[in-house]
Every structure is written in C-alpha cells, then in structure tokens.
Amino acid sequence: MSLVEVLASIVFYPPIYQLVIVGLIVTLGVVIIILWFERKATARVQRRLGPYHVAPKLAGMPQLLADLLRYAFQEIIIPRTVDRGVFITAPIIATVLSILPIAVVPFTSIPDYWPIPMDYSVLVALAISTVSPIFLVLAGWASNNKFSIIGGVREAFIITAYELIAILSILSVSAATLSFNFIDIVNAQMNTAWFIILNPIAFMAAFLAVLMSTSGFPFEIPESENEVVAGPFTEYSGILYGLNMGAAYMKRFAFSIILAVAFLGGWSPLTPGEGILYGYLLPSIVVIIKAFILMMVFSFLRSVYGRYRLDQALQGAWRLVFPMALIGFGIGIIEAYLGLT
Amino acid sequence: MSVSVIGGPKRESDLKIPGTEVRKIEKDLYEVFIGPQHPGSGHMRIIIRVDGDVIVEADPDMGYVHRTMEKLGEIRQYIKNIPLFERMAIQDACNVTVPYVLALEKILDIEPPQRAKYLRSLLCEINRIAAHLYGFGIFGVFIGHSTMYMWAFADREVMVELAEKLTGARLTHSYPIPGGARRDMPQDFPQAARKAARYMRRRLEEYRKIFLDNPVMKARMEGVGYIPKKLAAELGVVGPVARASGIKYDARYNDPYDAYDEVDFEIPVFEEGDALARAWVKVEEIKQSLRIIEQAVDWLESHTSEAPIHDKFWAKSPPLWKKVFEKEGRVKLLPMMATMKIPPGKAFARGETARGEIVYYVESTGDSIPYRVRIVSPSARNAIVFKYVVPGHRVMDLPTIYGSIDYFPPEADR
Amino acid sequence: MPARPVAKALPKRRGLFEGFKGNIAAISLGVKYLIDPKRFTLIYPNEYIKLDPGYRGFIVLEKKKCINCSSCARICPAAAMKMIKLPEPDPRHPGKTKIKLWPVINYQRCIFCGYCVDVCPTEALYHVPYHDIVYENLAEMDWDLETFTKPPDYPTASEGMPVKYIVDEERGLVKVKAQEGEQ
C-alpha cells in the first residue's frame, strides 16, 4: 500500500470525508464564494461594482478572505449583563448542528462510501436540521437585549412556519419512492426524471421553506436591521458574530445538498463506478455543484425582494406554502400509486 | 430575569433631574428605544411600547440635529442666510430657499424678471425629483429592498448632474438671490434635460416593476400607515402625505409663485392614504416635475438670453459684468448685496418642497440683518404622524411608515 | 395655465395570478440588470471627473486685478475670506510704505458658494474646476496670500484618467474619456 493510497483511504473514509472535507472545508469555501457571488450579483443588479479594490483582476474575491480574517481576529466583547455560558456556546452549537445534516446524506450509491447505514437517512437529515434554530433563539435570549429578544422571538415564530413545510415537502419524495433512503430516491430519479419535474410544487414549497429557515430574502425577518438591529446577534462581535452569520449560510448549504439529492437527481447524470475517483469524488462534486447552483438562486433573490412582515410571512407560509406542501405530498402519493417512479 | 441598571438613579433626588425621570409602564408592555443610534431611525429617537408584536404607544423624540437655524438667521446679513437655510435639506436646496427669497422680494417690493422665475422653477423641479428619489431610496432600504435604494440613488445622480450643469454645484446650489437667479442656462443644458426626462420616465416604469408592483413590497405597503382624510386635516400634515390622503393642497397650486402659474402640470391626489399611495404620489409627482422641466427648458430656449436679475441690481452694471454674463452666463452681484439694507416690513411666503409646504416669515427693522426669520418646515409638521398613526401597527410597520412619510430630521429640527 | 389637482387611483390588481405575474416581472427585470448592469461608477483614484469650467471649485486670486475693495470678505457667508494688512512701497512717496488690504481664504471654512467670485467688481477671483485636494493638517488649509494667488496643485490629475459624464437616454449617465486639452 503506497502512501497515496493510505492518505486516500484516510481522506475518503466516509465520516471524515463528509464531516471534515465537505462539512467544514468545502462548506467554508462555498460560503465564502457564495458570499462573494451574492455581493457581486447584487451589485450588478444594483448598478454597482461590488467588491473591487482588493485585487481587481480577481474581481475583488480576496475581500471576503479579508473579512473572514477580520472577524477571526476581532476582539470578542461580552457584555456584563449576558448569560456568559449560553452566550458563548449557543452560536458554536448552532454552527455545528447546521452542517451536521451533510454527514448523513450519501454522495454515491456505492455502499462502501456511505457514512452511515442508509435506511432512514432522509428522516435523520431532517431531524438534525430542525435542532439548530433553537440555539439561535437561545442566543437571542442569553444576550439580554431588547432587540435580541425580539429577534429571537421572531426566529421562534418563523420556525413554526417553515419546519412542517420543509419536512412535509421533502418527505413527499419519500412518499413517491416509498422509501426513506436517499439512495433509492436518487435511483428512482435516474430511472425516470428528476423530482423537480415530477413534483415541482413540492420543490417550490421546499425551496421557500429553506429560504425561510436560513433567513434569506424575502424572509430575512429575525435579523431585519431596520427594527431589531441584528436580531438575535445584536450583542455579538468578532468570530462569534461571524459564526452566527456563517451558520445561516452553512445551514443553507446543507439544505441545498439535501434538495439537490432529493429533487435535482443527486449525482445523476453520473453513474458511480469503481474506485474512489469514480465512485466517490466525482459524484460528490456533482452534488456539490448542484447545491451551489441552488445557493446562487437563493442569493440572487436578495437583489429583487425586500422583506415580508412577520405576520405576512407566517400567513403566507400557512395559507399558501403549507397547502403547496400538502399538494406536493399528495402528488408524491399519486405518483407512487401510479407507479411512475 | 433581573436586569441591573448601570448608572441608574440611586437617590430620590436623582429622579427629579429632567430627562432622567423614571416612568412607569404598564405590565406586559415592552419599551423599545429606536434611535438615535439605530440603523433604522435616522437622527431621531422613537420610543415605542409594544404589546407582543403590536405597538400600543409611540413617542417621537426629535431635536437631535437642531442647528439653531432661526437664531443664526438673526445675526447674518440677508443674502448670507441663503447658504445657511439650504443646509436644512441639501437634496432640496433650491426648494427650501426660494420662499425665503420670495419673502425678501415682497419686502423689497421687486418682481424678478420672467427668465429668473423660469430658471428658479427649473432648478426647483430638478431638486424635487432628486429629493423624491432620495426619499424613495431610503424608503426602499427601510423595508429591506436594497436594490430600490441603489437605483434611486443612481438615478438621483442624473438629476444632480443636471443641477451641476445649471448652477456649478452638485448640492448646495445657493441659486436664488433676491431679485433673480445667479446663473443662466448653459447652451448644452436643454438637450441634456430632455434626455434625462425621457430616461427618468423609462426608469419609473422599472421602479414600478421591481418595487411598487412587486408582490412582496406591495404587501408591506398596502394598508399600512393609513391616514384618513379627516385625520390628515386634523394633524395638519402637508405635502405628499396630505395629497395621498385626498387633500388637494399644494403651495404651487394654492399660492402660485415663480413660474408655476404659467406652466401646465397636475397635482396628483390619491384617496387611499396608505404607504403605497404615498409612494405612488411621489412617482406621479416625479412625472409632473419632468413635464415642468421640459416646459421650462422650452420657454428658456425660445426666449432671448438676458440677465435673470431685477434691474435694480443690474441696470447700473459696468460693461465688464455684461461681458462676463455673455461669456459665462454668470450674474455678477453688486457689492452692496453683502450689507443690503431692507426696508422695515414683514413678509410671509410659502413654497412647496419635495416633502411638503415650507413657510417663512421674515421681519425686517430696516437693518442689514433680519429681526426675525421664522421657518416652519414640512418634516416638522409631518412628524406628528408617528404619534397618532403608528400605534396599532406591528413593529415591522414602523420603518414602512417612517419611510413613506419621508421624514427628514435635519429639516425638521432646523 | 395654472396647475390643476387630478384625482388618481392606485392600480387595483389582486389575486394569485397577478401576484405570480408581479414576481415574474420583478425577477426578470433583476436578471436583465444582472446581465447588463448599465453602471456608471467612477473608479475614483484611477479615474477622475474633468469638471465643466463653470464648476464652483477652489477659488484663486489674480493679484493684478484686485483693487483691495474687501467686497469678497464682506459677502462671505462662512467668514472664510478675510482681509489682511500688508505694507508695500508707496509709489507716490518714495521710501515710505503704505498699508494695503489683501484677501486670503481659509478652506476650513469655505463652503464654495461662489458669492465672492460673483461679487468681485473686477473679476479678480476665479474658480478652478476641481475640488478634491487633500491636506495633511488643518493649518495648511488656511491659505496665505502667496498660495492664494496661484492655482493649487491637482495631484489627482497626474495619477488618474480624466473622464466626463454625459446624460444619456438609455443608460442615464455615460462615462466617456475626456479629450486632452479640452476644457
């Protein structure tokens, strides 16, 4: 066994690969690139230049690295009136939990490269994704600041709006394939068509739910700066603030991967073959690219929309998106009944 | 959770110092101080009390940018007050100074030449568009629509460019003077103004698509901050806020000054009275202002160029001055302008700025400085909306109402 | 033709389909600008605006034309212009000196209103069409008579490319390269 093979076997050991390589390094890279893209795309729509003066030839890309470094080395100010323990741990746990769903999503159909046994992976991924918002509410509450508390309560309200929709609309795929296993879902899509075509209503509902859960425009309500400064993160500074802000993007990336696997055909058109390269690396790259394109669409909406009012977002979620999710679920059942998948 | 107040009152006597009184609030209410250092407040503070998500009481606390304009006006010569007063609202510099100049002209009993009137109205309308776009941009970013903000500010640049061509300064034009205006229109101005007008009309259509008819933004604005006609009249609001509530009041229409009784334009009046109607009033007013600009430019082009200033300040001018005017279009000022004594008298003048009616009362005792200059600015009159209209709305509606009445603290505080 | 008030009504369009159409219109407009942003940003230190000659920039004194009348100092609204007393040889009484008044300007206070230029009876003051000059300390901004009599250095011009903005019907403003030697 040569050194390269040893290294490869360590790097591509599924838990390490999915949690450390994809979960941390790729996520960080994607978050930085998507933040850059968001700023650049918004700037183009708004007839500005966006990040430019840090390396004009790279279109201002290193600006985001500079911002990251600034957050990393900024002094962390902890006010005297906060609940210290919760104040510090809440953003850290929220960040960890927001990238954890990646660990259970398979990137390939080869059983050797599954991170965990795969029978209920959809349920596990959804279950993990529902935990992290609690820590945002906790961060707001621990800050002991009026704006933070209002922001935290808004976050709590938003959870009630999107959680059911997200679960229901993603489970409509399970209903169609009669399986909680991502592998079966992807195989079904490779046999017929992607679920975005078979069940566009469920995809739309899932898309909106992800937008709500990661406070993207037009649902950027908990952090709406014109009333509540920075919402739950008002008292945060330095890397803790960076974690809070990054957590939303990491969560969006994790959700994008789930959506890419559940609705956009996973690693299709690629059929995983033998070996690490064809069996694991390339399929995972395909999934990440699909997730990235989804992220770009999420980011672009910032330049078109403002934000809904809290009650309007809740109303829209329950009156419009929730029925959409139900219809999507129904379509999934009908498809399963007709044997389309 | 117990909250320890740092630096709070310790003795009973501390409670009596003005501004540090401890006020009791009802149980279950939450008092939030929005401003003066808050991303959504501007240079003012709004103290709101919320019950859940609903505001039950709002208290606007103005005066953070008070600059003693009226008092400073009493220690400066008449003409020096013009650059001072235009700093109330620098995007609207000509509109806020023209009524002051009108008041001076009333006391001096002079009538500016027709050309000066048209030039002033031209700059007033350019300023009105710029100020409306400014308000639009702030409104957009208040309800989270950053594209509207950037677009409005980019298009305002076109208007600022026009104003710079006309006056030589981007914002603080100091353009009207008693008896006329300071510069004539440059040769290439009419063409640029017409192009800008056509461009602006096209852009308004795009604003409609991305902001006014955007379902998200429409939902935020529709029915929010509803001011019925009766309440609007009782509160004495002015400008677009009043006209959006169905009150037909515009100083350009009720008390025409400068060229406004000669140009053809409409005063758009809406009946709905909500934030959406106030946004639409601004759009319609920009359209009418573009019409006025085109008419004024046509008039100025078809009439021969002469110094746009009253003969009193021009008849005895040396030949050098006429040469300067022919070459550069600049009107030279008489050295006596600096310490010009104005006969005893009182005058009252009003004009329509972008945010509403501005009123000047000037009293002269025959000295070279005014005895009293009283200014009532539109934002100061519209600020009362916070007190009476905001309660009953949700916390997220506060920026919507704030942005839609286009409240501008430096102008209100003077 | 006086103004006339005209009652207008908000566009009344409701319903799910209209909402859908509104969303599509907004997003397609956004995509249109994403493809062609029509921007006219000035990349400032690399480019600078070559302003029109009528622009009210820094003010410079032509000493030959000045008749020491103090009008400029009297009309200055910000009290930036001051008259200083300088002795100079008296042509009528050789060997003796007489006191003359000369204007100097303090750019900490100047608001560029241009009143002094307009009031000068002999056109001894003029504007230079630039204003973006930076000083290292406040004392440098208080000009003496010698500095006031010659146009200030304009370092931006030596580093950047001159551009001009032209009002355009399609794009609002268009940035074009200013011609060399053109005023």
XYZ file of N, CA and C in Angstrom, chain A residues 42 44-48 80-81 83 141-147 149-150 154 157 217-218 220-222 224-230 302-312, chain B residues 1-4 6 30-34 38-41 50 53 141-147 150-151 154-155 199 203 210 214-217 219-220 222 224 394-397 399:
258
model
N -25.633 41.039 -6.516
C -26.469 42.135 -6.053
C -25.934 43.457 -6.590
N -24.310 43.981 -9.332
C -24.606 44.131 -10.761
C -26.047 44.569 -10.968
N -26.974 43.903 -10.243
C -28.372 44.300 -10.390
C -28.557 45.744 -9.936
N -27.803 46.129 -8.911
C -27.964 47.474 -8.368
C -27.066 48.491 -9.043
N -26.455 48.117 -10.141
C -25.626 49.023 -10.937
C -24.423 49.532 -10.148
N -23.849 48.639 -9.351
C -22.629 48.999 -8.631
C -21.527 48.067 -9.079
N -21.564 42.721 30.211
C -21.625 42.248 31.585
C -22.976 41.605 31.890
N -24.009 42.033 31.166
C -25.355 41.604 31.540
C -25.790 40.307 30.871
N -25.815 36.181 29.790
C -25.610 34.873 30.388
C -24.417 34.243 29.675
N -31.962 35.101 23.557
C -32.432 35.192 24.940
C -31.270 35.454 25.892
N -30.120 34.798 25.648
C -28.979 34.952 26.538
C -28.378 36.345 26.439
N -28.617 37.031 25.306
C -28.000 38.344 25.128
C -28.569 39.376 26.080
N -29.793 39.165 26.558
C -30.426 40.090 27.483
C -30.465 41.504 26.905
N -30.911 41.568 25.666
C -31.029 42.846 24.980
C -32.402 42.849 24.336
N -33.074 44.001 24.375
C -34.453 44.009 23.881
C -34.530 43.616 22.410
N -33.598 44.146 21.636
C -33.623 43.821 20.207
C -33.339 42.341 19.989
N -33.986 39.910 22.043
C -35.115 39.075 22.447
C -36.205 39.130 21.387
N -36.467 40.346 20.860
C -37.480 40.433 19.801
C -37.051 39.582 18.611
N -38.889 36.322 17.053
C -39.242 36.237 15.631
C -38.741 34.949 15.027
N -40.993 32.255 15.933
C -42.210 32.271 15.127
C -41.966 31.659 13.756
N -33.693 36.581 1.844
C -34.748 37.461 1.349
C -35.729 36.644 0.531
N -37.017 36.894 0.557
C -37.739 37.946 1.304
C -38.136 37.575 2.721
N -35.993 37.551 5.420
C -34.917 37.909 6.343
C -35.524 38.718 7.488
N -36.319 38.055 8.303
C -37.098 38.785 9.305
C -36.417 38.839 10.669
N -35.848 37.733 11.173
C -35.258 37.832 12.518
C -34.114 38.829 12.591
N -33.773 41.516 10.650
C -34.149 42.739 9.947
C -33.583 43.968 10.654
N -32.585 44.603 10.028
C -31.809 45.591 10.771
C -32.562 46.882 11.014
N -33.653 47.116 10.271
C -34.300 48.398 10.442
C -35.163 48.483 11.681
N -35.502 47.347 12.268
C -36.222 47.428 13.538
C -35.409 46.844 14.682
N -34.735 45.705 14.437
C -34.135 44.993 15.561
C -32.614 44.893 15.422
N -31.985 45.889 14.766
C -30.533 45.996 14.608
C -29.962 44.748 13.940
N -29.595 43.713 14.726
C -29.150 42.473 14.084
C -29.896 41.290 14.664
N -32.008 38.148 -3.150
C -31.750 39.322 -2.324
C -31.884 40.620 -3.106
N -31.489 40.563 -4.387
C -31.485 41.803 -5.153
C -32.861 42.145 -5.702
N -33.804 41.245 -5.618
C -35.123 41.517 -6.191
C -36.142 41.850 -5.109
N -35.996 41.239 -3.943
C -37.041 41.367 -2.933
C -36.579 42.164 -1.730
N -37.554 42.765 -1.072
C -37.342 43.265 0.276
C -37.793 42.180 1.222
N -38.168 42.574 2.435
C -38.602 41.512 3.345
C -40.083 41.637 3.673
N -40.680 40.473 3.872
C -42.077 40.420 4.303
C -42.164 40.838 5.768
N -43.382 41.243 6.149
C -43.614 41.468 7.560
C -43.772 40.104 8.227
N -43.515 40.067 9.537
C -43.531 38.784 10.243
C -44.871 38.070 10.072
N -45.968 38.813 10.310
C -47.268 38.139 10.236
C -47.585 37.732 8.807
N -47.105 38.534 7.845
C -47.354 38.166 6.450
C -46.593 36.906 6.072
N -36.067 37.395 34.680
C -34.627 37.722 34.650
C -34.404 39.107 35.251
N -33.494 39.206 36.170
C -33.273 40.523 36.773
C -32.235 41.277 35.961
N -32.507 42.540 35.747
C -31.599 43.370 34.962
C -31.040 44.436 35.875
N -29.733 44.496 36.020
C -29.155 45.563 36.831
C -28.876 46.751 35.930
N -26.978 49.896 35.023
C -25.706 50.526 35.363
C -25.873 52.031 35.242
N -43.582 46.374 26.654
C -42.146 46.290 26.458
C -41.739 47.595 25.826
N -40.826 48.316 26.448
C -40.456 49.623 25.916
C -39.181 49.486 25.102
N -39.215 49.887 23.857
C -38.045 49.774 22.984
C -37.677 51.163 22.509
N -36.414 51.498 22.652
C -35.915 52.798 22.197
C -35.295 52.610 20.830
N -35.979 53.127 19.818
C -35.424 53.038 18.465
C -34.746 54.353 18.178
N -29.322 53.964 15.700
C -30.000 52.731 15.339
C -30.054 52.711 13.824
N -29.823 51.534 13.209
C -29.782 51.531 11.737
C -31.068 51.990 11.080
N -32.184 51.958 11.794
C -33.428 52.328 11.121
C -34.071 53.579 11.650
N -33.324 54.446 12.309
C -34.008 55.568 12.938
C -33.663 56.919 12.345
N -44.455 48.140 23.096
C -45.081 47.075 22.328
C -45.748 46.080 23.246
N -46.346 41.912 19.446
C -45.735 42.486 18.255
C -46.418 43.794 17.859
N -34.830 50.925 1.335
C -33.918 50.179 2.216
C -34.548 49.982 3.586
N -35.500 50.850 3.960
C -36.183 50.653 5.239
C -37.012 49.371 5.225
N -37.598 49.043 4.084
C -38.358 47.800 4.075
C -37.559 46.693 3.398
N -36.248 46.858 3.406
C -35.373 45.753 3.055
C -35.057 45.617 1.588
N -35.515 46.562 0.770
C -35.295 46.422 -0.665
C -34.073 47.246 -1.049
N -32.888 46.628 -0.997
C -31.676 47.421 -1.207
C -31.521 47.834 -2.659
N -32.127 47.085 -3.591
C -31.991 47.462 -4.999
C -32.676 48.798 -5.269
N -30.344 51.553 -4.162
C -29.227 51.840 -5.044
C -29.703 52.454 -6.352
N -30.813 51.969 -6.868
C -31.313 52.506 -8.134
C -31.718 53.962 -7.977
N -28.708 56.065 -7.781
C -28.001 56.171 -9.062
C -28.737 57.137 -9.971
N -30.069 57.075 -9.988
C -30.812 57.954 -10.878
C -30.838 59.384 -10.359
N -35.258 59.507 -19.994
C -34.647 58.399 -19.247
C -35.408 58.133 -17.955
N -37.319 54.821 -16.410
C -36.909 54.219 -15.145
C -38.083 54.087 -14.186
N -40.170 46.587 -10.148
C -39.378 45.909 -9.121
C -39.798 46.296 -7.716
N -44.154 44.884 -7.087
C -43.559 43.657 -6.567
C -44.452 43.143 -5.428
N -45.012 41.933 -5.534
C -45.995 41.491 -4.535
C -45.492 41.590 -3.095
N -44.203 41.320 -2.892
C -43.677 41.376 -1.536
C -43.737 42.802 -0.994
N -43.260 43.745 -1.821
C -43.228 45.128 -1.366
C -44.633 45.700 -1.259
N -47.279 44.059 -0.481
C -47.891 43.555 0.743
C -47.416 44.358 1.944
N -46.146 44.780 1.904
C -45.628 45.565 3.015
C -46.262 46.947 3.093
N -49.294 48.076 1.429
C -50.735 48.241 1.263
C -51.434 48.288 2.621
N -50.882 49.994 5.151
C -50.056 50.316 6.310
C -49.996 51.835 6.471
N -47.787 46.919 13.642
C -46.776 45.991 14.131
C -45.410 46.662 14.114
N -44.453 46.052 14.852
C -43.130 46.666 14.953
C -42.508 46.810 13.567
N -42.735 45.818 12.716
C -42.121 45.879 11.389
C -42.759 46.939 10.508
N -43.903 47.509 10.919
C -44.519 48.568 10.127
C -43.902 49.927 10.414
N -40.721 51.087 10.258
C -39.902 51.612 9.162
C -40.722 51.937 7.922
